[in-house]
Rosetta silent file (secondary structure, phi, psi, omega in degrees, C-alpha in Angstrom):
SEQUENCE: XXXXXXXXXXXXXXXXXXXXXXXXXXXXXXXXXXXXXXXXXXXXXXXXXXXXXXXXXXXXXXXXXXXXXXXXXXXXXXXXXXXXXXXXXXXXXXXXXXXXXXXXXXXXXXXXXXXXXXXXXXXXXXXXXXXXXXXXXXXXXXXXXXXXXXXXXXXXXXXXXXXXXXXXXXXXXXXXXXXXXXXXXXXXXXXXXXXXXXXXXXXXXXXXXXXXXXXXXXXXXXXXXXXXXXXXXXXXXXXXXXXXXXXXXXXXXXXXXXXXXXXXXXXXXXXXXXXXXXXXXXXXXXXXXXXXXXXXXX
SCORE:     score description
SCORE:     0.000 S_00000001
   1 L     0.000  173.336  164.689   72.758 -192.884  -82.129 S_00000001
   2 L   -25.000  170.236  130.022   68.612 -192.842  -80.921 S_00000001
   3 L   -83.006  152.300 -171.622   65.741 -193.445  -82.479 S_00000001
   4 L   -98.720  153.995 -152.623   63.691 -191.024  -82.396 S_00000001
   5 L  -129.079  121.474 -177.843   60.723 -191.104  -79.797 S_00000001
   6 L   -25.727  -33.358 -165.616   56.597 -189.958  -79.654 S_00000001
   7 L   -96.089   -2.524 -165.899   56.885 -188.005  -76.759 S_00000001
   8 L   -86.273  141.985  168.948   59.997 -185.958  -78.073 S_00000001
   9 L   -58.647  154.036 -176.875   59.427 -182.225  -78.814 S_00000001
  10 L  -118.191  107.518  160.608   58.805 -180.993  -82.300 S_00000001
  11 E  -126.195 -169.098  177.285   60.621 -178.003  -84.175 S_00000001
  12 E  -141.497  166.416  159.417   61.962 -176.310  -87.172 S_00000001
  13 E  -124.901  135.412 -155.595   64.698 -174.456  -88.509 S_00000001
  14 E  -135.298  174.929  142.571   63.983 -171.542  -90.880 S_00000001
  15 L  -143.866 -155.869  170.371   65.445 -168.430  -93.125 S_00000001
  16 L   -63.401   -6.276 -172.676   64.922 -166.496  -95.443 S_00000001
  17 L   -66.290  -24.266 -151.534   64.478 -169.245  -97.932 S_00000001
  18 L   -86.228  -31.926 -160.642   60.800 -169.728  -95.893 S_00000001
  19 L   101.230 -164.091  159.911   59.675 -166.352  -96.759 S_00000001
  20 L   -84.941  152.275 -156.587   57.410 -164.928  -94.710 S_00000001
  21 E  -133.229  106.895  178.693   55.901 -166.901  -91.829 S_00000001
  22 L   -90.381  125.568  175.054   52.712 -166.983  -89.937 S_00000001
  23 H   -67.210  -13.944 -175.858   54.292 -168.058  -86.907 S_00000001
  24 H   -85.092  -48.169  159.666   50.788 -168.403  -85.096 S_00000001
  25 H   -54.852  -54.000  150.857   49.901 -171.078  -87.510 S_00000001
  26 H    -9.327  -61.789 -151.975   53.079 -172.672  -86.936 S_00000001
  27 H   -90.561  -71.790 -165.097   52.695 -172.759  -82.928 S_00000001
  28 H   -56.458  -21.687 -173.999   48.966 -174.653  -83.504 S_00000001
  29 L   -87.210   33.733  135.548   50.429 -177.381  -85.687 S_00000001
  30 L   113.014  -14.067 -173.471   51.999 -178.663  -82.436 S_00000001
  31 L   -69.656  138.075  178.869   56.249 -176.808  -83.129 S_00000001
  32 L  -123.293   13.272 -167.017   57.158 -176.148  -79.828 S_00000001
  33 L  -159.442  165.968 -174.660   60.830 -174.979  -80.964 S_00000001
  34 L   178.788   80.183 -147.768   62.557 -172.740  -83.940 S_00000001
  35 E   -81.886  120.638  177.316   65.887 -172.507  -84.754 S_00000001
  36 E  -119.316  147.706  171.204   65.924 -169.097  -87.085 S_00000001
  37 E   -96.966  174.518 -162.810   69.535 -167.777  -88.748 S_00000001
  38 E  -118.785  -39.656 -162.513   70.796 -164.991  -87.806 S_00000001
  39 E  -162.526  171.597  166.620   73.724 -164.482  -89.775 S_00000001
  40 E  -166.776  142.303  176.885   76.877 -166.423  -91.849 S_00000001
  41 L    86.804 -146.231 -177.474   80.681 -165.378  -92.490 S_00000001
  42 L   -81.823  -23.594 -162.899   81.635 -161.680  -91.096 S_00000001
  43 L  -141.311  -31.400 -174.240   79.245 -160.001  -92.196 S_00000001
  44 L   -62.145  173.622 -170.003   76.057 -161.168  -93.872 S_00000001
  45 L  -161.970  116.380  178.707   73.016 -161.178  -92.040 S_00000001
  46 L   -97.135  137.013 -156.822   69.500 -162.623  -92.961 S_00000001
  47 L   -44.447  -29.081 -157.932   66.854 -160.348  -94.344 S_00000001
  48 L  -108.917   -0.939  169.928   64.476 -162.417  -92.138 S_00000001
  49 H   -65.857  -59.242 -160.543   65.955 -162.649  -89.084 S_00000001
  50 H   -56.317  -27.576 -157.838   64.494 -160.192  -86.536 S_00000001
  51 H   -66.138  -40.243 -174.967   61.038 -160.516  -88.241 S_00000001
  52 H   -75.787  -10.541 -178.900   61.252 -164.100  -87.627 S_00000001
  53 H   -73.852  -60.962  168.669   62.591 -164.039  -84.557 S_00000001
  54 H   -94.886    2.345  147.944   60.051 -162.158  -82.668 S_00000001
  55 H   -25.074  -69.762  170.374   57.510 -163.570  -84.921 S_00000001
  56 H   -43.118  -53.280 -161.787   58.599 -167.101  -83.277 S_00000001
  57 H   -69.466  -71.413 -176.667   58.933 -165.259  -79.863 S_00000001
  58 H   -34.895  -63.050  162.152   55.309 -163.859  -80.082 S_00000001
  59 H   -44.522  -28.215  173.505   53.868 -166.857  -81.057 S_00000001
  60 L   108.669   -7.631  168.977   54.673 -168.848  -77.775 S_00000001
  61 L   -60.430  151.437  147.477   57.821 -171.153  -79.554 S_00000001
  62 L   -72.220  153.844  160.675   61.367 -171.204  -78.221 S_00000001
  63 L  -157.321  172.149 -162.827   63.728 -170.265  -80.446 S_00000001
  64 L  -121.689 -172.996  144.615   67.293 -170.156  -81.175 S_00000001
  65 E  -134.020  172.582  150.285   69.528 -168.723  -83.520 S_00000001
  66 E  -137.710 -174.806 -145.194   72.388 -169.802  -85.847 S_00000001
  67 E  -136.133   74.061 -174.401   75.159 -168.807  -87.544 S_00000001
  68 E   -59.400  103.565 -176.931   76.669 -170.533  -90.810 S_00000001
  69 L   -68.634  129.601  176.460   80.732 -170.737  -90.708 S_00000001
  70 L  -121.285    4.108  -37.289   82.480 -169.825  -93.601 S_00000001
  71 L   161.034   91.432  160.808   85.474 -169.502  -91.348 S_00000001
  72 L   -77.038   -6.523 -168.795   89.419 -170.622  -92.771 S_00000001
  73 L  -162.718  168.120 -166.857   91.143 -169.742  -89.699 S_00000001
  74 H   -92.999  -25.447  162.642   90.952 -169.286  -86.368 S_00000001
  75 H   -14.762  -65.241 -174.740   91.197 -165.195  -86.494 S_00000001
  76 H   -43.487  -72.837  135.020   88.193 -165.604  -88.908 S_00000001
  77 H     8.834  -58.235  170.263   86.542 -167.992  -86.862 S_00000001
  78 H   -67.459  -52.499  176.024   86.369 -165.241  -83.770 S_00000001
  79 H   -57.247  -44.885  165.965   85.515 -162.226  -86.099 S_00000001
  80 H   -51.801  -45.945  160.929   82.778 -164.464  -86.956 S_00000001
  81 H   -58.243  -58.998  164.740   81.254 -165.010  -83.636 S_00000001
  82 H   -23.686  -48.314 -168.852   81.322 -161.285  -83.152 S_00000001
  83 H   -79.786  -34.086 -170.578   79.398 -160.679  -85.949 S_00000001
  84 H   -69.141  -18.989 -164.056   76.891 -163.247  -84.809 S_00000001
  85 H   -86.901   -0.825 -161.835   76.562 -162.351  -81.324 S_00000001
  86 H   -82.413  -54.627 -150.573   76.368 -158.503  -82.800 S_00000001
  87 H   -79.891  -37.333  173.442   73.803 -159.656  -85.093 S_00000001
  88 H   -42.587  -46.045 -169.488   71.384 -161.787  -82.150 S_00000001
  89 L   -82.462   38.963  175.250   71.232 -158.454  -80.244 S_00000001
  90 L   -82.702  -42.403 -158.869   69.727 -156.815  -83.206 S_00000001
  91 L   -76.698  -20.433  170.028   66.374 -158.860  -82.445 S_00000001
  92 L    45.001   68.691 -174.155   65.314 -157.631  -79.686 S_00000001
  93 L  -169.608  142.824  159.828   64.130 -160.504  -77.819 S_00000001
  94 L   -83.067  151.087 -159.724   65.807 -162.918  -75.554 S_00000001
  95 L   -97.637  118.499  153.263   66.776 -166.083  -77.041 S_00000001
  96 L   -33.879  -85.877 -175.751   65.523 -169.624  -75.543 S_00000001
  97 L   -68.460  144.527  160.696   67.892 -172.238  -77.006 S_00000001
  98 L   -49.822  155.517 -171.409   71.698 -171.966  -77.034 S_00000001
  99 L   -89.172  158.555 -172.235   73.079 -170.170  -79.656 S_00000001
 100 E  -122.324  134.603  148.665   74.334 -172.487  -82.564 S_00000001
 101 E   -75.447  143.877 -169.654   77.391 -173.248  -85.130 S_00000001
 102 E  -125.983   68.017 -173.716   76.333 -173.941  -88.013 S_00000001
 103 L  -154.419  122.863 -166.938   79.379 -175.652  -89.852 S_00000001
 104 L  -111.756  -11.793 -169.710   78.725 -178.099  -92.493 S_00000001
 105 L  -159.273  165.209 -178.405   80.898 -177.697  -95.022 S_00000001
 106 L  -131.620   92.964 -167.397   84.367 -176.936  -96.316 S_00000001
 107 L  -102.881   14.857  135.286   85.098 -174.252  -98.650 S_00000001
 108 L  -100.994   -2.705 -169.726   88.601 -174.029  -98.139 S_00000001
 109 L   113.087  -10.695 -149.570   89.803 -177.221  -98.053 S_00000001
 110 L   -82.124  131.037  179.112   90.656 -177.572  -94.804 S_00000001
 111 L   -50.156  157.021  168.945   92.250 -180.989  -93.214 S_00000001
 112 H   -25.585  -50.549 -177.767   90.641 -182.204  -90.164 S_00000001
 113 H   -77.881   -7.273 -170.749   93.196 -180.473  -87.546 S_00000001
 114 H  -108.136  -44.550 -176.155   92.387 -176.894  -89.464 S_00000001
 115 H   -54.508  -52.634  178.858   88.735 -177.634  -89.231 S_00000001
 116 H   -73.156  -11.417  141.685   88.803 -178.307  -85.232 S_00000001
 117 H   -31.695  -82.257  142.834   90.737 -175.149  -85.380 S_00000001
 118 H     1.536 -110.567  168.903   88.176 -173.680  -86.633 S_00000001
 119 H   -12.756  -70.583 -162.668   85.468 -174.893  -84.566 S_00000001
 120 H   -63.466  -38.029  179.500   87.420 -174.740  -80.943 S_00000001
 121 H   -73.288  -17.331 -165.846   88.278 -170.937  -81.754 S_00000001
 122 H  -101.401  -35.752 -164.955   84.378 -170.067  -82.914 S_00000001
 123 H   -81.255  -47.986  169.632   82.846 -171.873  -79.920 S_00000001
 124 H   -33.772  -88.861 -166.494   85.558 -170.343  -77.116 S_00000001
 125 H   -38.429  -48.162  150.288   84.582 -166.843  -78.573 S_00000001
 126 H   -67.596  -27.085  169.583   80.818 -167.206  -78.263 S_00000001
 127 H   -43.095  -45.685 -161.453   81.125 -169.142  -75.542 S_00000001
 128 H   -80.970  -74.832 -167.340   82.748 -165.681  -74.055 S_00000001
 129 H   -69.768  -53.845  176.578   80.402 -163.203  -75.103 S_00000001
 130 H   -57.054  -22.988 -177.780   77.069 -165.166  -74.537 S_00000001
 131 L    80.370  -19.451 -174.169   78.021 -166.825  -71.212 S_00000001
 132 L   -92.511  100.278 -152.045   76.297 -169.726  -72.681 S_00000001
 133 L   -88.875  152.004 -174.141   77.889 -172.813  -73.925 S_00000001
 134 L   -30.796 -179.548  161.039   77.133 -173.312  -78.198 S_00000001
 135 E  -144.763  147.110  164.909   75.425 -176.132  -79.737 S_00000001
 136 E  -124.364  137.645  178.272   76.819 -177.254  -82.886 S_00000001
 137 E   -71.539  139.361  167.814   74.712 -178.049  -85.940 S_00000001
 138 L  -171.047  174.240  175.512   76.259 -180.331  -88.404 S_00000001
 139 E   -94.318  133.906  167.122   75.969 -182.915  -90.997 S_00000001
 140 L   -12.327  -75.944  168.254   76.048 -186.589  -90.465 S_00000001
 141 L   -75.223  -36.716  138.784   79.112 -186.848  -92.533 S_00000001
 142 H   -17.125  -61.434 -152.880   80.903 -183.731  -91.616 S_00000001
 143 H   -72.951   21.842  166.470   80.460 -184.262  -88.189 S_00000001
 144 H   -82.555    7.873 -178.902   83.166 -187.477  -88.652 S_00000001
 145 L  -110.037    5.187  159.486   85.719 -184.345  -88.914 S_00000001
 146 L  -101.391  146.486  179.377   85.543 -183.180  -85.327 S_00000001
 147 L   -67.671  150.108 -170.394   87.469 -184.796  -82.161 S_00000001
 148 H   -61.619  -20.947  160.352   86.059 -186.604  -79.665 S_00000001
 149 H   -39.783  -42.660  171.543   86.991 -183.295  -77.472 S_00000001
 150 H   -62.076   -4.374  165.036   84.149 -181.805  -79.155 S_00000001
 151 H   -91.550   30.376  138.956   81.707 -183.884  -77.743 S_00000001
 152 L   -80.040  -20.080  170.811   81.237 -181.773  -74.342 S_00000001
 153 L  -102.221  158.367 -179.443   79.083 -179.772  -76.295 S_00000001
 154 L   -61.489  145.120  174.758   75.348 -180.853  -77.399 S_00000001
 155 E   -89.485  162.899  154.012   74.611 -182.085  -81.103 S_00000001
 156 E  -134.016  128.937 -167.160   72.071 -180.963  -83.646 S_00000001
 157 E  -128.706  142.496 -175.604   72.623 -183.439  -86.013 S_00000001
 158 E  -111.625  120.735  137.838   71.458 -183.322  -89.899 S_00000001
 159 L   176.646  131.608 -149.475   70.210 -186.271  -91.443 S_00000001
 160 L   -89.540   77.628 -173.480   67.299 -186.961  -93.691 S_00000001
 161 L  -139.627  152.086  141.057   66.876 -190.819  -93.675 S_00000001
 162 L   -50.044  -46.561 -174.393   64.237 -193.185  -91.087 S_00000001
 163 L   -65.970  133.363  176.756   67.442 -194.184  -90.217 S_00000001
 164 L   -59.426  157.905  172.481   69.310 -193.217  -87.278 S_00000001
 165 L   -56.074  142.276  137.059   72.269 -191.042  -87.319 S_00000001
 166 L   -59.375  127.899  171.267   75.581 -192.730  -87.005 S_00000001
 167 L   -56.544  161.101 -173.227   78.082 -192.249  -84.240 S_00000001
 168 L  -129.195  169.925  176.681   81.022 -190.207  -84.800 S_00000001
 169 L   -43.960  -60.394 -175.293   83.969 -189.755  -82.342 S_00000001
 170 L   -65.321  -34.845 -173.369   82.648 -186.958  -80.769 S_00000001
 171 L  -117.931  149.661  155.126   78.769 -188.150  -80.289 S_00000001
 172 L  -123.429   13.085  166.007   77.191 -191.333  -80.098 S_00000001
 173 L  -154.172  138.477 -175.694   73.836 -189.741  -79.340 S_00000001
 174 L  -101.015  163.434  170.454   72.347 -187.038  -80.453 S_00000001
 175 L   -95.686  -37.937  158.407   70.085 -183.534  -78.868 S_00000001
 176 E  -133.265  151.428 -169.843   68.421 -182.849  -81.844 S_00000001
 177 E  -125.521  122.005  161.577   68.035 -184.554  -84.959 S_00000001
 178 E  -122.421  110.027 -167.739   66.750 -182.656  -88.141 S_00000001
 179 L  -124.932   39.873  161.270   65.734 -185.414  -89.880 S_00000001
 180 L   173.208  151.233 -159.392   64.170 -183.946  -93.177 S_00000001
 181 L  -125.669   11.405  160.630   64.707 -180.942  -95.200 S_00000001
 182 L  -143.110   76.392 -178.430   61.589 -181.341  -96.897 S_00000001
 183 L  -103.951 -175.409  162.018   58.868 -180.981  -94.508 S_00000001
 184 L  -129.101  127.576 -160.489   55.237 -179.105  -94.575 S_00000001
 185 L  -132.191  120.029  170.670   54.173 -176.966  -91.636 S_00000001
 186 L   -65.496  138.173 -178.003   50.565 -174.581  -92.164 S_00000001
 187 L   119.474  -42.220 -158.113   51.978 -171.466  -91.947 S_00000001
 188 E  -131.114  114.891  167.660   54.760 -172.037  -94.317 S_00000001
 189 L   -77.189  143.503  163.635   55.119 -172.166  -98.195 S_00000001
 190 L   102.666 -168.278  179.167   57.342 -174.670  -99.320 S_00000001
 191 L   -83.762 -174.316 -174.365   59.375 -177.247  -97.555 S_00000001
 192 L  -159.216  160.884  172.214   60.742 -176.341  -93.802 S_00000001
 193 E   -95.193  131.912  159.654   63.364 -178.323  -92.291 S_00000001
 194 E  -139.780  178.113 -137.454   62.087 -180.254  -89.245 S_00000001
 195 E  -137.673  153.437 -176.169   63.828 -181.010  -86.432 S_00000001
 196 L  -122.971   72.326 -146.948   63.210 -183.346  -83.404 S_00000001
 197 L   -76.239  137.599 -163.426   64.655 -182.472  -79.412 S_00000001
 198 L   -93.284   65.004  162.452   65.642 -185.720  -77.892 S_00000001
 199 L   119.201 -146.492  161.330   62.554 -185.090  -75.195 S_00000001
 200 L   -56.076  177.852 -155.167   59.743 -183.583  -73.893 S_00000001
 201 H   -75.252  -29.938 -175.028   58.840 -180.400  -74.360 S_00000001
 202 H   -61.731  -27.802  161.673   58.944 -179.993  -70.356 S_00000001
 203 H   -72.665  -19.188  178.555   62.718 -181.262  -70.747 S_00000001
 204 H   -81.714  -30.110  169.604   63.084 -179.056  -73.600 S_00000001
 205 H   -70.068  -38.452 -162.405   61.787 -175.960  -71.404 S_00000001
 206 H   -83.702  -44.635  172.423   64.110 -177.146  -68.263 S_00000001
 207 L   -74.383   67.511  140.560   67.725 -177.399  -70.988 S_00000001
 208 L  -127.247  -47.370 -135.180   66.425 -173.789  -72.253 S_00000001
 209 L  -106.599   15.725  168.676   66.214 -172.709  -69.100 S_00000001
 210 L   123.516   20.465  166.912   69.923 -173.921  -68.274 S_00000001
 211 L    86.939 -124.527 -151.540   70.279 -177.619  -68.976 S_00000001
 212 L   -89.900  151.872 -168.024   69.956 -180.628  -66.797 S_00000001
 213 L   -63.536  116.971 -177.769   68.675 -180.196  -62.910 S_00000001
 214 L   -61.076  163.299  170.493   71.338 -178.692  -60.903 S_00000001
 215 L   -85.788  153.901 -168.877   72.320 -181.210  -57.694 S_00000001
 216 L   -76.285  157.018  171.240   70.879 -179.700  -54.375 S_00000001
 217 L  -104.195  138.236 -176.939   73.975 -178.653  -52.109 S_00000001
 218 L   -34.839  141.722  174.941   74.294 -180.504  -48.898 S_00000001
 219 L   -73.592  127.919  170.016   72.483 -178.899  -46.303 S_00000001
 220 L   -91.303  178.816 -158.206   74.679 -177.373  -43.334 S_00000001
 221 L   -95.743  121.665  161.905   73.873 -178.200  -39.893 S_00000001
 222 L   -37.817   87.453 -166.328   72.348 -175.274  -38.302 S_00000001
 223 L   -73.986  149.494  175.934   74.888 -174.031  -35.005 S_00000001
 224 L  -108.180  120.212  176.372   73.278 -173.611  -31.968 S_00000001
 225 L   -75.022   -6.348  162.226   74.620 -170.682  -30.312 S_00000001
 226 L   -66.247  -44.217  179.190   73.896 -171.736  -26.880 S_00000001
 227 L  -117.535  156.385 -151.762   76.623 -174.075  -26.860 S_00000001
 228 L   -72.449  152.651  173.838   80.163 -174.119  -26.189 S_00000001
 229 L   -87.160  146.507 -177.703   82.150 -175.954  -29.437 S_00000001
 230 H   -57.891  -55.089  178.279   84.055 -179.117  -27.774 S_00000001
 231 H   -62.620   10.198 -178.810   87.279 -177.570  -29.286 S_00000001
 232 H  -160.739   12.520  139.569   86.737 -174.192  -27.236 S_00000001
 233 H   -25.172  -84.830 -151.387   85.098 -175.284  -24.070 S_00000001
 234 H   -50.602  -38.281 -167.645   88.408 -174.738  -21.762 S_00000001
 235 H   -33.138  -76.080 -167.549   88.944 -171.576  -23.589 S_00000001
 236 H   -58.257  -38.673  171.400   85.816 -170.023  -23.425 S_00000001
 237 H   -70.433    5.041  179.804   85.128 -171.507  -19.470 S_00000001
 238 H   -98.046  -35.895 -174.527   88.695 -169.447  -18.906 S_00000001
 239 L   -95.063   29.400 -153.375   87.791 -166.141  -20.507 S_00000001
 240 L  -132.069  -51.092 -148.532   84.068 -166.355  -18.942 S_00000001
 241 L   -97.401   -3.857  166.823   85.378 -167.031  -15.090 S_00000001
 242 L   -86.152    2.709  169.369   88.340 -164.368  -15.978 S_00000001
 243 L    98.993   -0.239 -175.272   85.416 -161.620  -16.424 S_00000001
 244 L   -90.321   -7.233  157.791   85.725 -161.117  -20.179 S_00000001
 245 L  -141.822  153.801  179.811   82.131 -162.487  -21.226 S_00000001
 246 L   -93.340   35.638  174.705   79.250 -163.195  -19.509 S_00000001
 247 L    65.428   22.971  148.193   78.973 -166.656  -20.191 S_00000001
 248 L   -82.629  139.225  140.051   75.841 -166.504  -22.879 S_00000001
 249 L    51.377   90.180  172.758   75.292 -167.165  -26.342 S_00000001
 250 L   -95.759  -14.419 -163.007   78.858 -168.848  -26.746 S_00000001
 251 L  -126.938   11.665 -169.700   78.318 -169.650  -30.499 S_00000001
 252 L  -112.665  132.742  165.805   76.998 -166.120  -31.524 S_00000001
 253 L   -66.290  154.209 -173.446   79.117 -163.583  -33.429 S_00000001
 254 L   -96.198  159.474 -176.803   80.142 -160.937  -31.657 S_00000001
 255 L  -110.847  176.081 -175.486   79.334 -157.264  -32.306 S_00000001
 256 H   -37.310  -40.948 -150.312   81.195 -154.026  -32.216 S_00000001
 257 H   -60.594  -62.396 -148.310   79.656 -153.216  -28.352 S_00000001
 258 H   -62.485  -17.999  179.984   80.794 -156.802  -27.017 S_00000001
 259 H   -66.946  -67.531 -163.672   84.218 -156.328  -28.727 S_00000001
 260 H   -45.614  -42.295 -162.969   84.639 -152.960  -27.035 S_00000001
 261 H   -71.867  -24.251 -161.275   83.644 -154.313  -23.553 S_00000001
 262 H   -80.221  -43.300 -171.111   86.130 -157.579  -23.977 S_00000001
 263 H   -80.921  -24.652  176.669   89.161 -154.934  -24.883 S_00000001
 264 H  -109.467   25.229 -171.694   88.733 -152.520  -22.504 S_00000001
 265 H  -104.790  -58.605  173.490   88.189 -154.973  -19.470 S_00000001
 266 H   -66.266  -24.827  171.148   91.700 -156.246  -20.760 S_00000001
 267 H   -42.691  -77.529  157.499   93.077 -152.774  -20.996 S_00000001
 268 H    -4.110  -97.951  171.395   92.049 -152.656  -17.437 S_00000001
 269 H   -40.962  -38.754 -168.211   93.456 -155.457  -16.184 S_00000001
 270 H   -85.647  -18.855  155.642   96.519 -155.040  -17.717 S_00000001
 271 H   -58.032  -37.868 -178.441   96.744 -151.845  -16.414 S_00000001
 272 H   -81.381  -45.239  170.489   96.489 -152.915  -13.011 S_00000001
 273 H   -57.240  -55.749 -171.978   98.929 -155.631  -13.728 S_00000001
 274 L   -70.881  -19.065 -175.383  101.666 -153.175  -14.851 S_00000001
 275 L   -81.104  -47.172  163.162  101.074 -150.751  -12.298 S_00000001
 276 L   114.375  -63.274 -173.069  101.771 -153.206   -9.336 S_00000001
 277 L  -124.829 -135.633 -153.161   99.233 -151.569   -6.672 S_00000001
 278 L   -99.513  -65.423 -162.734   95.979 -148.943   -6.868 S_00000001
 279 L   -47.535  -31.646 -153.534   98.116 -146.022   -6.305 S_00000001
 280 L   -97.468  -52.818 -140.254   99.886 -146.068   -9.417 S_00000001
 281 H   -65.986  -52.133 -177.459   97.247 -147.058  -11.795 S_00000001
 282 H   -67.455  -21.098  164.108   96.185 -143.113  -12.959 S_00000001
 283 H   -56.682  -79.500 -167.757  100.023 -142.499  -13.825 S_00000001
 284 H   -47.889   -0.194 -170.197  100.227 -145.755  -16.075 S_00000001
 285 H  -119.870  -22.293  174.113   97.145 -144.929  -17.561 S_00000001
 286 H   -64.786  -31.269 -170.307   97.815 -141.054  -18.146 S_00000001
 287 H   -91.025  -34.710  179.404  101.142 -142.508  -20.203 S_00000001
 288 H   -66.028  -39.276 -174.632   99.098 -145.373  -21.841 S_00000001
 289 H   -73.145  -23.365 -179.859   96.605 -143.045  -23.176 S_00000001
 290 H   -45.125  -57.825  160.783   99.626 -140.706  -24.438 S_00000001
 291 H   -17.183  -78.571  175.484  100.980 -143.885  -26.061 S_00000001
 292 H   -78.355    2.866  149.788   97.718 -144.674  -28.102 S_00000001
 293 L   -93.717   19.239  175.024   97.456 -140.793  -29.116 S_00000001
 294 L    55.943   43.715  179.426  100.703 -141.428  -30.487 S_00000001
 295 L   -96.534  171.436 -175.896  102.993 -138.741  -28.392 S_00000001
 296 L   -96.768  101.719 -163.613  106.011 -139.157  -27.817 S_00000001
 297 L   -66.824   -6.716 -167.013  107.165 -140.270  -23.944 S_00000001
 298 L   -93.492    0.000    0.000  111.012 -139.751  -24.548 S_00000001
């Protein structure tokens, strides 16, 4: 994977472990980002989210949240998103960053194929209720136990060396690297985790705001309603010298009015046709209107 680069945005990731936070302090030492949890398993929730959340919010950071899997199956795995996506709208703030898995470890046991189980079943389900696809958080070494299928979504990759991360199946580069778990940020007793976005903060603001720069859609060519289409020339010089338009605006949709005048001009005619001569024409049309008021002539 990267190296990590000058110009690359600067964040953290926090809990309850941090305490309390002045988040204001935080924001002047240069973190432009802040991954806070929100929750882990079915049910917990950390004491520290919301405060930190709109703390973070207040302050002028992005922030994200995650969610630490504890998750043996894929039932679990789903119940688990629930509770996280339950537990973001607790906070009462919109969220910057995608929301994140957080799964690092394996406390059942599980082989590889139970693990991407796992995974593929937690990210579908948030995936669902946020509209927004995950990010997943992981460990260096861990993250050799997902499939290269799993690389459509962005990494946050843990590992506390100078050295870059190694590729894994799924990634060979990473979107964020938290690449020490013992840093010090004013504002914050203790260590902080801190974390690095693979580029500037104005790239880090444009993937918040919905990833990578959509492609413009071809422009279409503007019709000019003045002129006849090549493929409906004869037509249109046939219905125009038979009395059924007045030869304008050939390219223009038509409205209710002009429909009514083109239908009862055929009505006409066709009246006139069926009748044979002049004389006739107020019979056939006393039976036509019967006809359309739906009596019965028999």
């Amino acid at each position: 994977m990267q190296a990590r680069n000058s110009r690359n945005a600067q964040g953290i990731d926090v809990s309850h472990w941090q305490g309390k936070i002045n988040w204001q302090q935080v924001r002047a030492d240069g973190r432009a980002f802040a991954f806070i949890k929100a929750s882990q398993g079915t049910g917990r929730v950390d004491p520290q989210f919301v405060a930190n959340a709109k703390g973070a919010k207040a302050a002028g950071l992005l922030i994200g949240a995650y969610h630490f899997v504890d998750a043996t199956s894929a039932a679990e795995a789903r119940r688990e998103a629930n509770h996280f996506y339950n537990t973001m709208k607790t906070a009462g703030v919109e969220f910057d960053l995608p929301p994140v898995m957080d799964y690092e470890n394996n406390p059942g046991k599980l082989n590889k194929a139970a693990i991407n189980i796992v995974a593929v079943a937690f990210l579908n389900e948030l995936e669902e209720l946020c509209g927004r696809q995950p990010l997943i958080y992981t460990g260096n070494s861990f993250a050799h136990n997902f499939d290269a299928s799993l690389g459509k979504y962005p990494i946050w990759i843990a590992r506390y060396s100078t050295k870059v991360p190694t590729d894994v199946a799924a990634w060979s580069k990473w979107d964020i690297w938290q690449h020490s778990d013992t840093g010090k940020v004013p504002g914050i007793a203790g260590n902080v985790d801190l974390n690095e976005f693979n580029g500037t903060l104005d790239e880090l603001r444009a993937w918040a705001s919905g990833g990578e720069k959509k492609k413009e859609e071809p422009k279409l060519e503007q019709r000019d309603i003045n002129k006849v289409s090549t493929w409906a020339s004869e037509n249109w010089a046939e219905a125009v010298a038979n009395g059924y338009f007045d030869g304008s605006r050939p390219g223009a949709e038509m409205t209710r009015e002009e429909m009514a005048v083109v239908v009862n001009r055929l009505r006409r005619n066709f009246l006139k046709l069926i009748a044979g001569n002049t004389v006739r024409i107020e019979e056939v049309e006393m039976k036509l209107q019967k006809i359309e008021s739906g009596e019965d002539l028999q």
